[in-house]
Structure formats: structure tokens, C-alpha cells
Amino acid sequence: MSMKPNAKTVLEVKDLQTYFKTDAGIVKAVDGVSFSVREGETIGIVGESGSGKSVTNLSLMRLIPSPPGRIVGGEILFEGRDILKLTEKQMRSIRGKKISMIFQDPMTSLNPFLKISTQMVETIRLHEKDVSTQEALERSIEMLKLVGIPSAEKRIQSYPHQFSGGMRQRVMIAQALSCNAEVLIADEPTTALDVTIQAQILELIAKLSDKMGTAVILITHDLGVVAGMCDQVCVMYAGKIVEKAETDELYARPSHPYTEGLIKSVPRMDTTKKGNRLFSIEGQPPNVIDLPPCCPFHPRCHKAMEVCRHAYPPVKDLGKGHEVACWLFADESEKQQALKEANVKEKAE
Amino acid sequence: MTKYIVNRLLGMIPTLLIIITLSFFIVRIAPGGPFASERKLPEVVERNINAKYHLDEPLIQQYGRYMFDILRGDLGPSFKYKDYDVNYYIANSLPKSIVLGSYAMLLALVFGISAGIIAAIRQNTWLDYLSMGVAVIGISVPLFVIAPVLQLIFAMKLKWLPTSGWYTTGEGWKTVILPAVSLSFAYFANIARLTRSSMLETLRSDYIRTAKAKGMKNTTIIFKHAMKGAMLPIVSYLGPAFAGIITGSIVVEQIFRVPGLGKFFVQSSFNRDYTLIVGVVIVYSAILIVMNFVVDIIYAQLDPRITYK
Amino acid sequence: MFLKRKQPKEAALNEFAQVVEGNSLGKDAWKRLKKNKMAVLGMIIVAIYSILAASAMFLPINPYDQIILDHQHLRPSFNKTAGDLMMETKLDDLYFKAWRAGSLVVTEAESQKIEEWISLNETNKVWNFLYTEGEAQRQAGTFTFSSADQRTIDRLQEKIDTEFLINVDKMFYTDPETGKSKNIARMNFLDIQRIYAEYLGVEESVISDQIQNEIRSQVLNTVKSATPDLTAEEYEANLELELQSLGEKGMASLGKTNLLVSLKTAISRSIERGLKQEIKDDKTQFPINREVTVNELLSADITADLKHERHYYLGTDYSGRDMLSRIIYGGQVSIAIGLVGTITSVLIGIVLGAIAGYAGGKIDFFLMRFVDIMYGLPYMLLVIIFMAIFGRNIMNLFVALAMVSWLTVARMVRGQIMSLKNSEYVEAARSMGASTGRIIFRHMVPNSLSVIIVYSTLRVPAFIMQESFLSFLGLGVQAPYASWGSLVGDAVNGMTLYPWKLVFPAIAMTIFLFAMNFFGDGLRDAFDPQSKNQL
């Protein structure tokens, strides 16, 4: 968790839009998301289930199942090139080599029919054609040792079902990092694991990314995890980033009521007194099909104003890269303008 | 692994025993059967039967003798064709049925799996619709309609292929085509549908997403990563498919006049030639049990998650 | 005041005031089913078939079991009557003979073509060609039939014009003691025998012997046709076997059928002459439908019609029976066996599967081992043995099929019950003191019902296929009854000459199976959208 303010930007996402076509209508799973990842930095993406975190990151890999999904707009700049404009072949040379991914459920993410060795060797030889099978195998064993698998030489010849969940996730990490990826996307890597294992895995990711200089995009719904690992945090709600800041700044000054609620709902040893009730955000995240123009959080927001019901708030920079999308921080004139427009529209109807 | 095989082999014994016992007693309770004692038969036949079947012995001894004979591989004399025994007929006709059945199975597997995979990869394209359309026909049209229709078209109207007969009729391998194709059609259809759906399901699974995230080519993913998992349902379908092909061969042999076991079976069931019927059933069941055993072994080989208990 | 207020429909609101309506599983499934065009089409076709089959008795079609030997193998035709077709067949034959004899002259090339057709067995082409050629020449006056041939034609024409068919629908017998009139078809074998003897004025024993002999020769004929080339001695033994397995009851019912036919023939003969006279005198017009008195004790309802005025839209079979009627009645038998068989096997399966799943332990072990063993057997062969041993009739067919087809349902229900056994609501029911039977059949089975229904719909075509398979082999439904399978089976021999016998039942059956499969698939997708196209 070291700040490298002058580090180069490796990945930049600009106004990404990924929509899904369903029978009920178009689901705007990701709608105008922008963020950037610098070399060796760890960025956290936080949000409830269905807020579009996973879709954002599958979009980065261009792995959105299509149909029904489609990336309809935006740019994803990796090393200066727009990923969305690459051919499928060029894209394949980025997947697994430059950007690799760890998934939520280690139990199903490894192929149950192939030995670990086959799966790992295959990954290495796929991207480095001149490496012999023997060398690849040795490197895989090396990686397995690095992620802390005991007697790796023997266990590499096992099948995934012979490993425990935590061990499988270690194998996944080893596999993901075996080609020295520049960006590692970890999609809720600890959700399916036991609490004791969770910490180990996170520590492992942190350690390895530090050692190899890999940038990490950590997707989670657990703010505690973010606090411990990330340099920067994006909070997502209903397909949009509602607040983005450096970790310390975010915890010190949560500005969006949603972020505030999220932080308050984490149980804490130091401030929460016994007998105090834990804070909880009322209600459910909205269905993102055919959302009317409004702040999607307003039904659950205790600071909701009239304007929140009629227009999406503009993004405001609060300094030091702390950005927030909430009417609380907008100028009065902007609010009036938005209300006027909305009223005009409503009257027209 | 060996232990598993031995266990499964041992497990086959009770099934076979039950079949043999069942057939022994079914034949003996059959009304008007050869063993019904109250019947009046011409003297010649009566003496013949008594001598051949040891009917003077107590039932349990008869049962023991029958068991013993079968263990030795002797299925007894035919009740109707006095000069031959059941073994003779089966030895003569079984090879033809096995050849026919194997061709049919092979056709069904090769074309079924290919069609299924193509349909899955090109989901919702004309290729998908075409192969699934053909598969629906295969499932809905019964064998005994397909076979005569094919015969009518390809043998009688177009005259490309012989109408009936087997290798000996001078047309050689051409005689196998129509029976094998008609017999395989329904199983081709089922295998194609099964392959398509299980391939689609496998392609949606998490580990395929992992493989994609590694940057693998689609073809590699399908053949290296998805194939094994997608083949499991097909392997478990093979057992019922074998049973179906055995049953279906009865009809096909009838229509194309193949002198196989199925034709004998129907004839003997009309003749009430009980020893022959039972002999054929025992042979068919034994084949099926062995096939199921092979299928289990293949399944265990394919799926590493199966532990050999 | 006492009117109950209508309960407002329960509906949840989400944050944006959108109404979220709760739908039952059935409603949801129905909605999805309606979207699936093929499934809806299938459902409609199945419904049409079912209605046709159920109302077969009231449809204006020829009887399905009436044998008219003059009408053997008539081809399907929409505008020509049976008489026209008979005449055509006769002419085909005569023109062919004339060509052979050299009186019908054709060119050398045409002659060669005909010879070639004959060598290729293309009889239909030969007939067609010679018929058109002959008709043309006869019109042009270049060809005339020999006087013998002309006489044959004239005789046939007269026969076609005048022959009529008396149908004795019902016969009544008036009891001389009570004076009550009774339907003879409802009486038992011995009574009918007595009435018949009385009518003919002979001893009862004469009739009884005659019937015995008739049955023997009937059975012998079926034996001979089923198993050709055996010695006379073996036929004798086989005949005894068949008679033995018929038993008293079978003999009585066969005898009764024969007696009724004889009685009907006798009655129609006795009124035939009178009717003929009436026709000649122009006293009556066809169709005739009336009640006649035969003597003081016997009376009958009869219909009479010109025999060769009939239309056979789908042709006739080898004994002159109407294919259209046979297909419809065959469909009735096939669909009925499919439905009733499926329901029976599903019921057996539910009961055994539920017991195995709920009881567990030893019961489960043995039941499932039994199912496993049955699965390992080619069970259609067992059905064939059963039919061979216990006799070939619809009831046995049905019992044999139902006996082996409950296996899959039992397995499925067992699996469902096992998974439901530990669910909370079953726990709740148990804690409230519900009995085991109640828990199984009121709580668990209804919850597995959608799976069972879907499976059953897919079972019906399979059942029909199995039935037809047996009937095709000659082991299922026996003539005069028909099923689609037996119709196809009868048609396979001689299908180049009479393709309609194969084509129409095959099409009828295929369309139904298609429809049933699409409907079943649609139903499964509707109830379980996750498992698309899973087998």
C-alpha cells in the first residue's frame, strides 16, 4: 500500500457503457463508468450485488457474453491503445498475458477435467511460445510455491477437486500471475472462502502485486477489505460510479450518502459502543431496466431533495481526485436549472 | 481402478442370475407352454420333450441343470426346430446383428456429436436450425416408418442401394447402408440434441470463462476444455442407446430381411419356441450388461471426480 | 352489508412505484408456453387429433372393420367412386392382356419401354400407360375388346350399378315367454347359439360343432400366416397350443363374434331378395334405413346402400377396408394406449418412487436395485416375451407396457422426494403432526408435480411409439382392430404397389408425434426455463 503519485497510467476507462438486452427491456448494467489505474496501484471497486462491478471488469477483458450483452460506448485505453478497437486475435494476446483475472468462485473456475499442471502449463505456453513444456512446468511449480502450496511438485499433478477452496484460489492466483500480467483483476476473490482464508488470500495478492509490480483491480462488496488493501476506491451504484477517492480520503470524508451508509454499516471495534444498533441502508438497489432520469439512490437516501427525483447529479471534484456525484455538492443554480428542465419536461407530458 | 472394475464385474452377476432365473420360471408358468403338464401332444413331440428337458426330475433339479448348462454356455435345444440347438442359431445370427448394431452406433455417435457441436457453436444460425430440425425428425418419426420410407426411396425408386439381404446376396457392403442408417437415425437425433445442450451448458460454465480470460482460442477451448465435460451426458446416454439399438434391430432386420438375431427373436416368439426366446433374451441381456459396464468404465475414466469405491 | 369485500390483489411496490405482481408458477409457465409458437401449434394439433379420435364413432365415415373383398387395394381418390376404381383396375388388366395378345397395337419403341418397365417391376407405370393408350385407341375406334372381354366389362358394370350392401346394425329377439325384446349383441354365447339354431330350425349341437370347426380353422389360418413352412404335424401342435391359451372365455367370445356374423348374414340374405324386388319396382331409393321383421321372434335395424358408390379418400387395404376410417380408429387406439398407459405408469412410479424416497433405508435400497436391474435389461424384449406367452391382445399389451415403463418416473420422484424431505416446510408439517402419507401425497408429490407433468407429456409419444412398435411386429393390436403401428406393419409388404397404405398412416402418426414432442418440449421449457433443450 504505497503511493506512487508519479507512476504511469496503465489502464484508463472512459465513459464505459455496457448494456444487456433482455425480454423485459435494456439493462444498463454499466452506464458511463470512468476510472484509471496506475502502475503498481491497487484500486478497489465497491458496491452491492448487481451494481455493475463485475460487468465493468468483464468489459475490460471483453468477456461480456454476447448476446445478450454489448459494450455500446466508451473507451478502454490499455498502454495507450483502445482495447475495444482491437481484433479478437490481438485481444487474445492481451488476455491472460497483460491483463489477467481471478474469479469469485474457485470451486468452479478451474477446469475439473484437467490436471493443474495441464492448465498452468497451457497458460504459459499460450503466451510464450518459445518456452518448452518442461520449463513451463518448472515455472508453474515455482509459482505454486510462491503462492504457498506445500509440496508443489507433487500436487501440481492433481486435479482441482483434490484441493480445498482456499488452495484452489491460490492456484488461480498463481495461474493468473504466471505470465507477469500488468493488471490483475480480482473479482470478489474471497467471497466464497472461509473468513480465515480470506485474509490469507488478500495478503497474498497484496504481497505478490507489490513484488511483481502488478496493478490490481479489486472488486468487492466488503469495505473492510478495501480499507486494508487499496490505494484508490470507486463506489458503484446502479451501474454508475457515485464516488471515487483515495482510500484514506474516502474513509475520512465520505461524501455521498451511499458511501456514508456503507461505511457506517461496517461493524467497528473502536467507535461502536455495545448496544448501539448497526447502521443499515434501507431498501433494495433498483432494477436498472428503464430507469427514469433521477439519482437512482434517492428512494433510500435520507438526504434526498426534490431535485434528486428528477435528474442525475453532475460529478463534482472535491479536490485531491475526490469525485462525487451527488446533488448535495452541486451549486444552487445547477439544481434550479435541472428542476426547471425536469418541470418543463413533465408539463410537456 | 482395478478394484473398481472387479467390483463392477461382481455386480453384474446378480443381474444375470435374476434374468436367467426369471426366464426359467416365466417359461414354466406360461399357459400352454411346452412345460405345461396338462397338455395333450402328439406322442413323438411328447417323448422328444421329456427326453430333452428332463421333465421327470424335480423342479429344483431342473433349475440347477439349467443354470449349469448356461454356465457351460449351452442354451439347450430349440423347441421347434428339432435338429438344432439354440447355440447354433445364435452363433449363426448374432455376428450379423453385432455388425449392424456397431455400424449404427458408430454412425449415430460420429454424426450426432459433430452435428451437436456445430449446432452449439453456431447457436441460432441456419446450421443450428438445420441440424436440430433433422434431430427433431429423428426423434418423432418411429424407426418402422423411417426404415420402409428409406427403403422405398433409395432402394425401390432411385435404385441406388439393394432393397434387402445381407453381405451374401452379392451386393456386399451396400446391403449394410440402409439398415444401419435407419437404425442409427433416432440415436443420431438424441445424441445431437444432447451434445448441443450439454455443450452449451459447459460453454456457460465458469471454467470456460477462465479459459477465455487466459486468452485461449475458441476452437482450443471447445476441444481441450469443454469437450470432456460435454461428453459426460453422452456417455451416460450410451447405455439406453445400446438397449434401444438392440430393440430397434428387431424391426430393421425384419424390414431389410437381415438374417440376424432379431429376426429369429420375432419368429420364435410367434412360434412359441420358448427355449430360443429365452436364449436370445439371455444373450441380449448379457451384451447389454457388458456394454453398460464398459460405459461405466469410460465414464469413470473421463471424470476425474469419480472416486473408485 | 354482508357481502364480502373483494380482497385487493397483493402487489409489491418497488422504489420507483412500479407494481411488481406475483405470478404463480403455472401462470408463468403458461405465459412462456404461449410465446413458443411451435408448442402452441403442437398443442392445437394434439387437441384436434384427440377430438377426432374421441368422436370417431360419430364421424360420417365408413366402418373401419367392414371387409369388402371387391374393394381390395383401391387407390385413394377424391372424385372417383369405388365402382369407377374397380372398373379401372379391370380395364388395366384387360388392356394388358390385349397388349400381350397383340390386339392392342403400340409402336415398337413403346413396346420396348413396357418390357423394360416389366423387368424393373414398375407395374404401375405399365398399367397407367396401357390404360391411357387403350382408352385413346378405343375412343378413336382403332381398338375394340373381344366379345368375351366386353362381356366381362358389362357384367362388372352391372354389378357396380346394382349391387347393394345391407348392414344389420342391431338385432332384436323377442322372448316368447316374457314378450320382451332384447338386443342380441348383449346376450351370451349360449343364448345366441340357441336363437341361431331356432332360426335355422336345426339342433343346437349342429351349430355348436360348426362353430368349433370355424374357430379351429380361423386359428389355424392365423398360425399359418404367422409361421410359414412348418410340417402339418407342427401346425397341429401349434394349433392345440393356441386353442389352449385361448381358454373357455376366449373361445366363447370368438364363438359369439362368429355367431353374430352368421346371424347377420342369414338375416341380410333373407331380406335381400325382397329389397331387390323393391328396387326393381322403384318402390324405394337408396339409402335405406329401416326396421325389418324377420320372423315373429327376430327383428333387426338395417341400413342398405349401393355397395360401389363409396368414396375411399385414402384408399383401401388388403381386405377392402377403408384406410381413412382405419387411420382414425387406429389413432383412437394408439392415443388411448398412450394416454392411459402413461397415466398408469406414472401413478405406479409416483407411489413406488415416493415410498422409496421417503422411507429410505432397506426399502429404498431394494426398490432401487430392482429398478437398476430392470434398467440394465432390454425391457422391450421382456414385453415381447410377455406378449408371446400370454397372448396378443390390447389388454396384455397395455399391462406389459405399463409394467416396464414406471422405472424412470419412480427414479425421478424418488430424487425429488429425497431433496424435499429435508426442506423446511416438510419439517414444519411433520412438527405439526401430519401423518407420513399426508406429508408425501399432500406436500411432497404436489411440489414435484410440474416435473412429473412435463415428463408425462414427453412419455406419451414414447408410449405410442412402443405400442406401435409391437403392433408393427404383429405382437400388439390385432385385426380387425387397428393401430398406427399395425397399419404401417401391414403396408410394408407391397409398398411399391400400394404406397398409400404406408404413406397415410405414417404421416398421420408422424404429425401427431411431432406435435406431441413440440408440445412436451415447450411445456418443459415453460416450467423450467433454465434447462433449455435438455433431454
Short mmCIF file of C-alpha atoms in Angstrom, two decimals, chain B residues 12-304:
data_model
loop_
_atom_site.label_atom_id
_atom_site.label_comp_id
_atom_site.label_asym_id
_atom_site.label_seq_id
_atom_site.Cartn_x
_atom_site.Cartn_y
_atom_site.Cartn_z
CA MET B 12 -23.05 -57.92 -12.96
CA ILE B 13 -23.51 -61.45 -11.62
CA PRO B 14 -26.76 -60.94 -9.65
CA THR B 15 -28.34 -59.16 -12.60
CA LEU B 16 -27.55 -62.06 -14.91
CA LEU B 17 -28.71 -64.57 -12.31
CA ILE B 18 -32.00 -62.76 -11.96
CA ILE B 19 -32.52 -62.72 -15.71
CA ILE B 20 -31.81 -66.43 -16.03
CA THR B 21 -34.00 -67.34 -13.07
CA LEU B 22 -36.78 -65.13 -14.31
CA SER B 23 -36.68 -66.63 -17.76
CA PHE B 24 -36.59 -70.18 -16.36
CA PHE B 25 -39.74 -69.64 -14.36
CA ILE B 26 -41.57 -67.48 -16.93
CA VAL B 27 -41.28 -70.28 -19.43
CA ARG B 28 -42.58 -72.75 -16.89
CA ILE B 29 -45.63 -70.74 -15.86
CA ALA B 30 -46.53 -69.87 -19.43
CA PRO B 31 -50.05 -71.11 -20.21
CA GLY B 32 -49.94 -73.71 -22.91
CA GLY B 33 -46.18 -73.63 -22.92
CA PRO B 34 -44.03 -76.64 -23.68
CA PHE B 35 -43.84 -77.45 -19.99
CA ALA B 36 -47.50 -77.28 -19.15
CA SER B 37 -48.25 -80.78 -17.95
CA GLU B 38 -51.96 -80.99 -18.69
CA ARG B 39 -51.39 -80.61 -22.41
CA LYS B 40 -52.01 -83.36 -24.93
CA LEU B 41 -49.32 -83.55 -27.56
CA PRO B 42 -48.65 -85.97 -30.36
CA GLU B 43 -46.62 -88.81 -28.98
CA VAL B 44 -43.47 -88.02 -30.95
CA VAL B 45 -43.24 -84.49 -29.66
CA GLU B 46 -44.07 -85.51 -26.14
CA ARG B 47 -41.31 -88.08 -25.94
CA ASN B 48 -38.90 -85.71 -27.53
CA ILE B 49 -39.57 -83.02 -24.99
CA ASN B 50 -39.42 -85.28 -21.99
CA ALA B 51 -36.07 -86.60 -23.06
CA LYS B 52 -34.63 -83.23 -23.87
CA TYR B 53 -35.81 -81.29 -20.87
CA HIS B 54 -35.54 -83.90 -18.13
CA LEU B 55 -39.08 -83.17 -17.16
CA ASP B 56 -39.20 -86.22 -14.94
CA GLU B 57 -36.81 -84.55 -12.49
CA PRO B 58 -37.98 -82.33 -9.61
CA LEU B 59 -38.18 -78.62 -10.40
CA ILE B 60 -35.20 -77.58 -8.31
CA GLN B 61 -33.03 -80.13 -10.04
CA GLN B 62 -34.22 -78.88 -13.41
CA TYR B 63 -33.34 -75.37 -12.35
CA GLY B 64 -29.90 -76.46 -11.25
CA ARG B 65 -29.32 -78.30 -14.51
CA TYR B 66 -30.49 -75.28 -16.49
CA MET B 67 -28.14 -72.99 -14.56
CA PHE B 68 -25.29 -75.38 -15.02
CA ASP B 69 -25.93 -75.68 -18.74
CA ILE B 70 -25.99 -71.94 -19.17
CA LEU B 71 -22.75 -71.56 -17.22
CA ARG B 72 -21.23 -74.00 -19.66
CA GLY B 73 -22.58 -71.83 -22.44
CA ASP B 74 -25.22 -74.30 -23.54
CA LEU B 75 -28.61 -72.72 -24.08
CA GLY B 76 -30.36 -76.01 -24.78
CA PRO B 77 -32.16 -77.46 -27.78
CA SER B 78 -34.64 -75.48 -29.82
CA PHE B 79 -38.21 -76.45 -29.08
CA LYS B 80 -39.41 -76.02 -32.62
CA TYR B 81 -36.50 -76.83 -34.86
CA LYS B 82 -35.71 -80.23 -33.54
CA ASP B 83 -32.50 -80.82 -35.38
CA TYR B 84 -30.60 -77.83 -34.00
CA ASP B 85 -29.94 -76.27 -30.65
CA VAL B 86 -30.23 -72.65 -29.62
CA ASN B 87 -26.48 -72.14 -29.64
CA TYR B 88 -26.39 -72.99 -33.32
CA TYR B 89 -28.93 -70.32 -34.23
CA ILE B 90 -27.37 -67.68 -32.06
CA ALA B 91 -23.85 -68.39 -33.30
CA ASN B 92 -25.15 -68.06 -36.84
CA SER B 93 -27.15 -64.88 -36.46
CA LEU B 94 -25.51 -62.91 -33.66
CA PRO B 95 -22.46 -61.75 -35.67
CA LYS B 96 -24.74 -60.14 -38.25
CA SER B 97 -26.67 -58.30 -35.59
CA ILE B 98 -23.47 -57.15 -33.92
CA VAL B 99 -22.09 -55.80 -37.20
CA LEU B 100 -25.35 -54.00 -37.92
CA GLY B 101 -25.59 -52.60 -34.39
CA SER B 102 -21.99 -51.42 -34.34
CA TYR B 103 -22.34 -49.60 -37.63
CA ALA B 104 -25.50 -47.94 -36.40
CA MET B 105 -23.90 -46.89 -33.11
CA LEU B 106 -20.83 -45.59 -34.90
CA LEU B 107 -22.92 -43.55 -37.34
CA ALA B 108 -25.04 -42.17 -34.52
CA LEU B 109 -22.00 -41.17 -32.45
CA VAL B 110 -19.93 -39.63 -35.24
CA PHE B 111 -22.72 -37.66 -36.86
CA GLY B 112 -24.62 -36.95 -33.66
CA ILE B 113 -21.65 -35.47 -31.83
CA SER B 114 -20.47 -33.45 -34.82
CA ALA B 115 -23.93 -32.08 -35.51
CA GLY B 116 -24.42 -31.27 -31.83
CA ILE B 117 -21.12 -29.41 -31.54
CA ILE B 118 -21.70 -27.47 -34.75
CA ALA B 119 -25.17 -26.52 -33.57
CA ALA B 120 -23.81 -25.40 -30.20
CA ILE B 121 -21.00 -23.29 -31.65
CA ARG B 122 -23.19 -21.75 -34.31
CA GLN B 123 -26.12 -21.31 -31.99
CA ASN B 124 -29.17 -19.67 -33.61
CA THR B 125 -27.78 -19.82 -37.12
CA TRP B 126 -29.19 -21.86 -40.00
CA LEU B 127 -26.69 -24.65 -39.21
CA ASP B 128 -28.14 -24.91 -35.73
CA TYR B 129 -31.72 -24.91 -37.00
CA LEU B 130 -30.94 -27.42 -39.72
CA SER B 131 -29.28 -29.99 -37.50
CA MET B 132 -31.84 -29.59 -34.75
CA GLY B 133 -34.63 -29.85 -37.31
CA VAL B 134 -33.24 -33.13 -38.57
CA ALA B 135 -32.85 -34.25 -34.97
CA VAL B 136 -36.49 -33.50 -34.20
CA ILE B 137 -37.48 -35.61 -37.20
CA GLY B 138 -35.29 -38.41 -35.90
CA ILE B 139 -36.93 -38.27 -32.51
CA SER B 140 -40.52 -38.00 -33.73
CA VAL B 141 -40.57 -40.44 -36.63
CA PRO B 142 -40.54 -44.03 -35.48
CA LEU B 143 -37.95 -46.42 -36.81
CA PHE B 144 -40.51 -48.61 -38.52
CA VAL B 145 -41.64 -45.62 -40.56
CA ILE B 146 -38.18 -44.33 -41.39
CA ALA B 147 -36.88 -47.72 -42.49
CA PRO B 148 -39.58 -48.53 -45.08
CA VAL B 149 -39.59 -44.95 -46.34
CA LEU B 150 -35.82 -45.00 -46.88
CA GLN B 151 -36.21 -48.39 -48.50
CA LEU B 152 -38.94 -47.08 -50.76
CA ILE B 153 -36.93 -44.02 -51.79
CA PHE B 154 -33.36 -45.25 -52.06
CA ALA B 155 -33.84 -48.87 -52.97
CA MET B 156 -37.10 -49.07 -54.88
CA LYS B 157 -37.44 -45.67 -56.57
CA LEU B 158 -33.86 -44.49 -57.03
CA LYS B 159 -32.39 -47.99 -57.05
CA TRP B 160 -29.11 -46.79 -55.57
CA LEU B 161 -28.99 -49.46 -52.93
CA PRO B 162 -30.24 -53.03 -52.61
CA THR B 163 -33.67 -53.41 -51.02
CA SER B 164 -32.81 -56.18 -48.63
CA GLY B 165 -30.46 -59.01 -47.79
CA TRP B 166 -27.07 -59.22 -46.22
CA TYR B 167 -23.46 -59.46 -47.47
CA THR B 168 -24.05 -62.85 -49.06
CA THR B 169 -26.54 -61.55 -51.60
CA GLY B 170 -23.72 -60.34 -53.82
CA GLU B 171 -24.14 -56.62 -53.23
CA GLY B 172 -21.56 -56.70 -50.44
CA TRP B 173 -21.25 -53.75 -48.10
CA LYS B 174 -24.04 -51.86 -49.86
CA THR B 175 -26.56 -54.04 -48.10
CA VAL B 176 -25.49 -52.66 -44.72
CA ILE B 177 -26.06 -48.99 -45.51
CA LEU B 178 -29.84 -48.72 -45.40
CA PRO B 179 -30.38 -50.87 -42.29
CA ALA B 180 -27.57 -49.16 -40.41
CA VAL B 181 -28.69 -45.65 -41.36
CA SER B 182 -32.31 -46.27 -40.42
CA LEU B 183 -31.32 -47.90 -37.15
CA SER B 184 -28.97 -45.07 -36.23
CA PHE B 185 -31.34 -42.22 -37.03
CA ALA B 186 -33.14 -41.94 -33.70
CA TYR B 187 -29.89 -42.22 -31.76
CA PHE B 188 -28.19 -39.72 -34.00
CA ALA B 189 -31.02 -37.36 -33.17
CA ASN B 190 -30.85 -37.89 -29.43
CA ILE B 191 -27.07 -37.65 -29.33
CA ALA B 192 -27.09 -34.48 -31.42
CA ARG B 193 -29.60 -32.80 -29.11
CA LEU B 194 -27.83 -33.99 -26.02
CA THR B 195 -24.44 -32.85 -27.30
CA ARG B 196 -25.78 -29.46 -28.21
CA SER B 197 -27.41 -28.79 -24.88
CA SER B 198 -24.55 -30.12 -22.79
CA MET B 199 -22.01 -28.25 -24.90
CA LEU B 200 -23.96 -25.03 -24.47
CA GLU B 201 -24.17 -25.60 -20.76
CA THR B 202 -20.47 -26.35 -20.50
CA LEU B 203 -19.62 -23.27 -22.54
CA ARG B 204 -21.53 -21.19 -20.00
CA SER B 205 -19.59 -22.63 -17.07
CA ASP B 206 -17.07 -20.73 -15.00
CA TYR B 207 -14.04 -22.69 -16.06
CA ILE B 208 -14.66 -21.88 -19.70
CA ARG B 209 -14.74 -18.21 -18.73
CA THR B 210 -11.38 -18.76 -17.02
CA ALA B 211 -10.00 -20.34 -20.17
CA LYS B 212 -11.25 -17.36 -22.19
CA ALA B 213 -9.67 -14.97 -19.71
CA LYS B 214 -6.39 -16.78 -20.28
CA GLY B 215 -6.59 -15.71 -23.90
CA MET B 216 -7.27 -19.10 -25.47
CA LYS B 217 -8.69 -19.57 -28.94
CA ASN B 218 -12.31 -20.65 -29.18
CA THR B 219 -11.52 -23.88 -31.00
CA THR B 220 -8.92 -24.84 -28.39
CA ILE B 221 -11.39 -24.04 -25.65
CA ILE B 222 -14.03 -26.24 -27.21
CA PHE B 223 -11.88 -29.24 -27.92
CA LYS B 224 -9.50 -29.10 -24.99
CA HIS B 225 -11.57 -27.63 -22.19
CA ALA B 226 -15.24 -28.13 -22.96
CA MET B 227 -15.22 -31.46 -24.77
CA LYS B 228 -14.66 -33.76 -21.82
CA GLY B 229 -17.31 -32.19 -19.66
CA ALA B 230 -19.78 -32.01 -22.51
CA MET B 231 -19.28 -35.65 -23.38
CA LEU B 232 -20.31 -36.96 -19.96
CA PRO B 233 -24.08 -36.91 -20.60
CA ILE B 234 -23.50 -38.60 -23.94
CA VAL B 235 -21.53 -41.37 -22.29
CA SER B 236 -24.31 -41.97 -19.81
CA TYR B 237 -26.79 -41.98 -22.68
CA LEU B 238 -24.87 -44.78 -24.36
CA GLY B 239 -26.38 -47.44 -22.08
CA PRO B 240 -30.00 -46.71 -23.04
CA ALA B 241 -28.86 -46.21 -26.62
CA PHE B 242 -27.42 -49.70 -26.75
CA ALA B 243 -30.66 -51.12 -25.38
CA GLY B 244 -32.61 -49.14 -27.96
CA ILE B 245 -30.42 -50.29 -30.81
CA ILE B 246 -30.86 -53.89 -29.75
CA THR B 247 -34.63 -53.45 -29.70
CA GLY B 248 -34.62 -51.48 -32.92
CA SER B 249 -32.53 -54.05 -34.74
CA ILE B 250 -35.50 -56.41 -34.43
CA VAL B 251 -37.57 -54.14 -36.65
CA VAL B 252 -34.76 -53.30 -39.03
CA GLU B 253 -33.82 -56.92 -39.53
CA GLN B 254 -37.45 -57.66 -40.23
CA ILE B 255 -37.80 -54.93 -42.83
CA PHE B 256 -34.49 -55.46 -44.60
CA ARG B 257 -34.57 -59.23 -44.23
CA VAL B 258 -31.26 -59.38 -42.39
CA PRO B 259 -30.82 -62.90 -41.03
CA GLY B 260 -29.82 -61.58 -37.61
CA LEU B 261 -30.77 -62.40 -34.07
CA GLY B 262 -33.72 -60.01 -34.06
CA LYS B 263 -35.44 -61.78 -36.88
CA PHE B 264 -35.09 -65.08 -35.04
CA PHE B 265 -36.45 -63.48 -31.94
CA VAL B 266 -39.66 -62.38 -33.59
CA GLN B 267 -40.06 -65.68 -35.37
CA SER B 268 -39.52 -67.67 -32.22
CA SER B 269 -41.97 -65.52 -30.30
CA PHE B 270 -44.61 -66.31 -32.91
CA ASN B 271 -43.61 -69.95 -32.86
CA ARG B 272 -43.64 -70.04 -29.08
CA ASP B 273 -40.22 -71.53 -29.28
CA TYR B 274 -39.56 -70.77 -25.65
CA THR B 275 -36.02 -72.06 -25.39
CA LEU B 276 -35.00 -69.94 -28.33
CA ILE B 277 -36.74 -66.84 -26.95
CA VAL B 278 -35.10 -67.22 -23.58
CA GLY B 279 -31.75 -67.94 -25.15
CA VAL B 280 -31.93 -64.79 -27.24
CA VAL B 281 -33.01 -62.68 -24.26
CA ILE B 282 -30.14 -64.00 -22.18
CA VAL B 283 -27.66 -63.21 -24.92
CA TYR B 284 -29.09 -59.73 -25.48
CA SER B 285 -29.09 -59.01 -21.75
CA ALA B 286 -25.53 -60.21 -21.40
CA ILE B 287 -24.45 -57.94 -24.24
CA LEU B 288 -26.28 -55.03 -22.71
CA ILE B 289 -24.83 -55.63 -19.26
CA VAL B 290 -21.32 -55.78 -20.65
CA MET B 291 -21.96 -52.60 -22.63
CA ASN B 292 -23.22 -50.82 -19.53
CA PHE B 293 -20.11 -51.95 -17.73
CA VAL B 294 -17.89 -50.56 -20.49
CA VAL B 295 -19.84 -47.31 -20.40
CA ASP B 296 -19.30 -47.01 -16.67
CA ILE B 297 -15.59 -47.54 -17.06
CA ILE B 298 -15.41 -44.91 -19.80
CA TYR B 299 -17.35 -42.51 -17.62
CA ALA B 300 -15.02 -43.07 -14.70
CA GLN B 301 -12.08 -42.52 -17.00
CA LEU B 302 -13.48 -39.25 -18.29
CA ASP B 303 -14.46 -37.72 -14.99
CA PRO B 304 -11.60 -37.47 -12.50
#
